[in-house]
PDB file of C-alpha atoms in Angstrom:
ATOM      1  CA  UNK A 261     120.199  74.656-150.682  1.00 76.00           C
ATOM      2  CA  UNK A 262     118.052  75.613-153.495  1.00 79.00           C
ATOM      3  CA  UNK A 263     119.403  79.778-153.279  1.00 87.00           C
ATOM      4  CA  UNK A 264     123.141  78.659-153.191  1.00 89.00           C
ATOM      5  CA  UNK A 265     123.021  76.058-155.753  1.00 88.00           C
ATOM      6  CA  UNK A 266     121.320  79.093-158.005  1.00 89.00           C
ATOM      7  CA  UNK A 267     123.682  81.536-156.971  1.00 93.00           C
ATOM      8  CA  UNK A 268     126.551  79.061-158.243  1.00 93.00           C
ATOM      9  CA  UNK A 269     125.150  78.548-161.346  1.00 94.00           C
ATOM     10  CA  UNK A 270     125.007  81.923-162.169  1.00 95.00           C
ATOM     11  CA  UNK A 271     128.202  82.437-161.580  1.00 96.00           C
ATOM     12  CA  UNK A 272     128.986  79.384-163.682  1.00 96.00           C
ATOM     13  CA  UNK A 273     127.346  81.416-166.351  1.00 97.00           C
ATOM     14  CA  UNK A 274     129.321  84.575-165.566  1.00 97.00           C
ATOM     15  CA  UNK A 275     132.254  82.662-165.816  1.00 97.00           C
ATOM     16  CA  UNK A 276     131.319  80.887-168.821  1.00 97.00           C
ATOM     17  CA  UNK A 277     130.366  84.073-170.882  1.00 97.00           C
ATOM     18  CA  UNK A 278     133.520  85.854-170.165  1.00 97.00           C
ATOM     19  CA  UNK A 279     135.687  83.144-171.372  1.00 96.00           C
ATOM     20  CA  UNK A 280     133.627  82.833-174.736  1.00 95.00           C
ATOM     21  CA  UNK A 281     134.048  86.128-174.946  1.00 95.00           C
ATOM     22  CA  UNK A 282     138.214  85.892-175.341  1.00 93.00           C
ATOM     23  CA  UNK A 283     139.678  86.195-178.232  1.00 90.00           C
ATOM     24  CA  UNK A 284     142.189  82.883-177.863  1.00 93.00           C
ATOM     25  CA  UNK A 285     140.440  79.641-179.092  1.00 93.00           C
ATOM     26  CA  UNK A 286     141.083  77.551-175.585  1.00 93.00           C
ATOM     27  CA  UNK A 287     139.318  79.874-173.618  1.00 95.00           C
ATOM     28  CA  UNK A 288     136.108  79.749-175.833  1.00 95.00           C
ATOM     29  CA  UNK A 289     136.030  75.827-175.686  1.00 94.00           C
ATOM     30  CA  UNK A 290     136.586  75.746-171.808  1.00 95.00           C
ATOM     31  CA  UNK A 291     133.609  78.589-171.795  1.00 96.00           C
ATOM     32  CA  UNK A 292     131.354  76.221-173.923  1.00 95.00           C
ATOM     33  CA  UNK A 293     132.351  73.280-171.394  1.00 95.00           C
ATOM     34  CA  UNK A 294     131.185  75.652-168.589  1.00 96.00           C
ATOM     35  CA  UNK A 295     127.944  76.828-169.916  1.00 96.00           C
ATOM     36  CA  UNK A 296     127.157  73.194-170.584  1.00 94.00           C
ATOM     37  CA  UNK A 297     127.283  72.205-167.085  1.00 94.00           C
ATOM     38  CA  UNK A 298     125.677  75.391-165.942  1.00 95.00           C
ATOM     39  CA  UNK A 299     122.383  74.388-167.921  1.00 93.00           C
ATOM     40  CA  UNK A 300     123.078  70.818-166.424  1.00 92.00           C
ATOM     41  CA  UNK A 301     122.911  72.315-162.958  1.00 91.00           C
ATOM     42  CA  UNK A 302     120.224  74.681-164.157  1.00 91.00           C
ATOM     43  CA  UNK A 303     117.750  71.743-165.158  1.00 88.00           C
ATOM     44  CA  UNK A 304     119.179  69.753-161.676  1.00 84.00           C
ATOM     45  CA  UNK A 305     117.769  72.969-159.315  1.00 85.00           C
ATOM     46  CA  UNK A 306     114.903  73.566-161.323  1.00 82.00           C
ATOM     47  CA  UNK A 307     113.778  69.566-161.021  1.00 76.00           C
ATOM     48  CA  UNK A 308     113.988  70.130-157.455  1.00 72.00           C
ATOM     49  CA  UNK A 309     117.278  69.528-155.266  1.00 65.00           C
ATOM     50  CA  UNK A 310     115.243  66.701-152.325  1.00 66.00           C
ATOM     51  CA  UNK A 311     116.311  63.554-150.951  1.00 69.00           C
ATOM     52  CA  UNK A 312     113.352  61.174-151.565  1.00 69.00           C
ATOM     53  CA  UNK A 313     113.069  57.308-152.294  1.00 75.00           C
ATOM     54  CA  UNK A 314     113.421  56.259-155.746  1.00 75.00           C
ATOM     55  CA  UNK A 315     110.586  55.991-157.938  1.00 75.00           C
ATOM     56  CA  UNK A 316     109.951  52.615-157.657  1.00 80.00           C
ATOM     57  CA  UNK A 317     106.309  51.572-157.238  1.00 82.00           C
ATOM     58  CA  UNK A 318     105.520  48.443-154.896  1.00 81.00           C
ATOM     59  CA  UNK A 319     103.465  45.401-156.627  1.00 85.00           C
ATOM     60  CA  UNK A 320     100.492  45.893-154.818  1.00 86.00           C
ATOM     61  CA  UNK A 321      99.794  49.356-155.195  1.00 85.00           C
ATOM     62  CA  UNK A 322      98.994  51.412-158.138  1.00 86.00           C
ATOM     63  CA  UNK A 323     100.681  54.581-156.867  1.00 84.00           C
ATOM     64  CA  UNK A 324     103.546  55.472-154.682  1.00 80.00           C
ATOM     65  CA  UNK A 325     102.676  55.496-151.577  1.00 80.00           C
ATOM     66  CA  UNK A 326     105.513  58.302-150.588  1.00 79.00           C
ATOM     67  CA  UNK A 327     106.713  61.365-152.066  1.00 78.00           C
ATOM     68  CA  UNK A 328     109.484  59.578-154.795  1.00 78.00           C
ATOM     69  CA  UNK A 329     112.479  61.517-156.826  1.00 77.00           C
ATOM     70  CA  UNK A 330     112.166  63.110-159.986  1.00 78.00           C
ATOM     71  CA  UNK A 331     113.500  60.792-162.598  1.00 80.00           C
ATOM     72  CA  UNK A 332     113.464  63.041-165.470  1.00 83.00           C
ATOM     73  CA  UNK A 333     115.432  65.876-164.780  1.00 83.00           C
ATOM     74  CA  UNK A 334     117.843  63.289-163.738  1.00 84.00           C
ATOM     75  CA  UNK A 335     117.719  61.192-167.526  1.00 88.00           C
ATOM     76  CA  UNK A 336     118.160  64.782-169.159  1.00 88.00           C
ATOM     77  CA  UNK A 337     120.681  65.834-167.219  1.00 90.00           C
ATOM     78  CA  UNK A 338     123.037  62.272-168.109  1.00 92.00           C
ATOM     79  CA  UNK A 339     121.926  62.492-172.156  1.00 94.00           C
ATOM     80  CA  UNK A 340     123.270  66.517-171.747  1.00 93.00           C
ATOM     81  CA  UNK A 341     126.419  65.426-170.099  1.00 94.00           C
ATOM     82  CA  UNK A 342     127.394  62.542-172.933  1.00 95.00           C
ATOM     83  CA  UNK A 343     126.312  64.891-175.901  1.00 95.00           C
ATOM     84  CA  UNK A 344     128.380  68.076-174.326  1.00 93.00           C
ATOM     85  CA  UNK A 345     131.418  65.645-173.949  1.00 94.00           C
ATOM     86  CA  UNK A 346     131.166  64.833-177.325  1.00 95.00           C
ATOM     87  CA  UNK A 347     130.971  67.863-178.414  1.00 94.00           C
ATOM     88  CA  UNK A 348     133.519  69.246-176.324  1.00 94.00           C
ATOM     89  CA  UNK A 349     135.894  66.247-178.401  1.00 96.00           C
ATOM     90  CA  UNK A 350     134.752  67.811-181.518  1.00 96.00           C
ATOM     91  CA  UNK A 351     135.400  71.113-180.647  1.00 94.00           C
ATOM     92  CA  UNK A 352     139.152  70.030-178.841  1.00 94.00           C
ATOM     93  CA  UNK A 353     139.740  68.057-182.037  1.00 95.00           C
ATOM     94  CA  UNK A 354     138.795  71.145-184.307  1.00 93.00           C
ATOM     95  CA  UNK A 355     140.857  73.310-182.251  1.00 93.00           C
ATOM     96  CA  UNK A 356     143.878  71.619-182.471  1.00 94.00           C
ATOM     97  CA  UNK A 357     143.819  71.097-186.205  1.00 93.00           C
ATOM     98  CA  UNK A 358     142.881  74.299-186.728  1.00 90.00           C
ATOM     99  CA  UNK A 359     146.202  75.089-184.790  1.00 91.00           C
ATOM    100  CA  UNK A 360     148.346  72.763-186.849  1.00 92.00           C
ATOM    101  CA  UNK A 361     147.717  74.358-189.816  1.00 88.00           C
ATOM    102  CA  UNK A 362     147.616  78.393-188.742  1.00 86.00           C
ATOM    103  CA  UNK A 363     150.272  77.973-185.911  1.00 87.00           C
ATOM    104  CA  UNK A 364     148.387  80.243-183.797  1.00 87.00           C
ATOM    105  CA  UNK A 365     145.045  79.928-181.140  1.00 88.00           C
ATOM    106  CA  UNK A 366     144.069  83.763-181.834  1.00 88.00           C
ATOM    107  CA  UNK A 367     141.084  84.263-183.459  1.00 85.00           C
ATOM    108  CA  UNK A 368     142.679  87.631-184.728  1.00 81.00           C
ATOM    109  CA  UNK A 369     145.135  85.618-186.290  1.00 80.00           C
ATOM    110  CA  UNK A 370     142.952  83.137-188.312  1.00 80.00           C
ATOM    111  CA  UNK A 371     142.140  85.431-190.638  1.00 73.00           C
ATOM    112  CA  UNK A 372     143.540  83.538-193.640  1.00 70.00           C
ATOM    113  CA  UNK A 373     140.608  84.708-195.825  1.00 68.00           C
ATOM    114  CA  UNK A 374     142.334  88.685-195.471  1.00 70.00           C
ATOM    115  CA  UNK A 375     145.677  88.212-196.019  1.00 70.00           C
ATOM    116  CA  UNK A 376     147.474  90.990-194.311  1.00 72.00           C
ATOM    117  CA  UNK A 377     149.718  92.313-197.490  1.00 75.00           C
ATOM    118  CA  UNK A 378     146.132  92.610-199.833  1.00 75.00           C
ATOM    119  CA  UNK A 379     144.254  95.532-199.672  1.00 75.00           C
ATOM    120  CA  UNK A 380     140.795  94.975-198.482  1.00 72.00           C
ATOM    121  CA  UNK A 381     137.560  93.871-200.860  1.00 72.00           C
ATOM    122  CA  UNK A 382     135.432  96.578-202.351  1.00 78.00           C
ATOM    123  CA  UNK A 383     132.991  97.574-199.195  1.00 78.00           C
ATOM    124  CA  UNK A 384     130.707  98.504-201.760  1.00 78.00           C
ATOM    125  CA  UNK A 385     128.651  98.303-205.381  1.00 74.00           C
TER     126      UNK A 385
END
């Protein structure tokens, strides 16, 4: 279980890279999205992928008595999902505004800094 779940997340990552690589604004943010949950599955394999009890310790012992679950990967993993959504709403938000005003998703085409009919800055001193 362990080997497949690793091979999926690295082609999570594969697919995540590529589509930050693009040029076209969409694509970057649905790459971001993607890498986010491929370090959320990354921390889930590495915390170990078992079925166990939960981690809930009896009154009248001190220690579990059975092998229990992992809670931590488990707390990480749901704080890393609500601050990637969030930040996924940023970046949507940004996106879209950022579309309203240069009528375009290319990042070729944002170049509002180097207007196209200017000749270029001085490369040099």
């Amino acid at each position: 279980m362990e080997v497949a779940l690793s091979v999926f997340v690295g082609i999570f990552f594969a697919v995540a890279i590529y589509l930050m690589l693009s040029k076209h604004i969409i694509r970057i943010l649905l790459g971001v999205s993607i890498f986010g949950n491929a370090v959320n599955l990354t921390i889930f394999t590495v915390g170990r992928v078992v079925r166990e009890v939960p981690p809930i310790i009896p009154e009248a012992l001190q220690t579990p008595d059975t092998i229990t679950a992992n809670p931590l990967p488990q707390a990480l993993i749901l704080t890393a999902i609500v601050i990637s959504f969030s930040f996924f709403a940023f970046l949507l938000v940004l996106a879209f505004r950022t579309y309203q005003e240069l009528g375009t998703d290319d990042t070729d085409g944002m170049r509002v800094a180097e207007p196209e009919g200017e000749p270029l800055p001085p490369l040099g001193y």
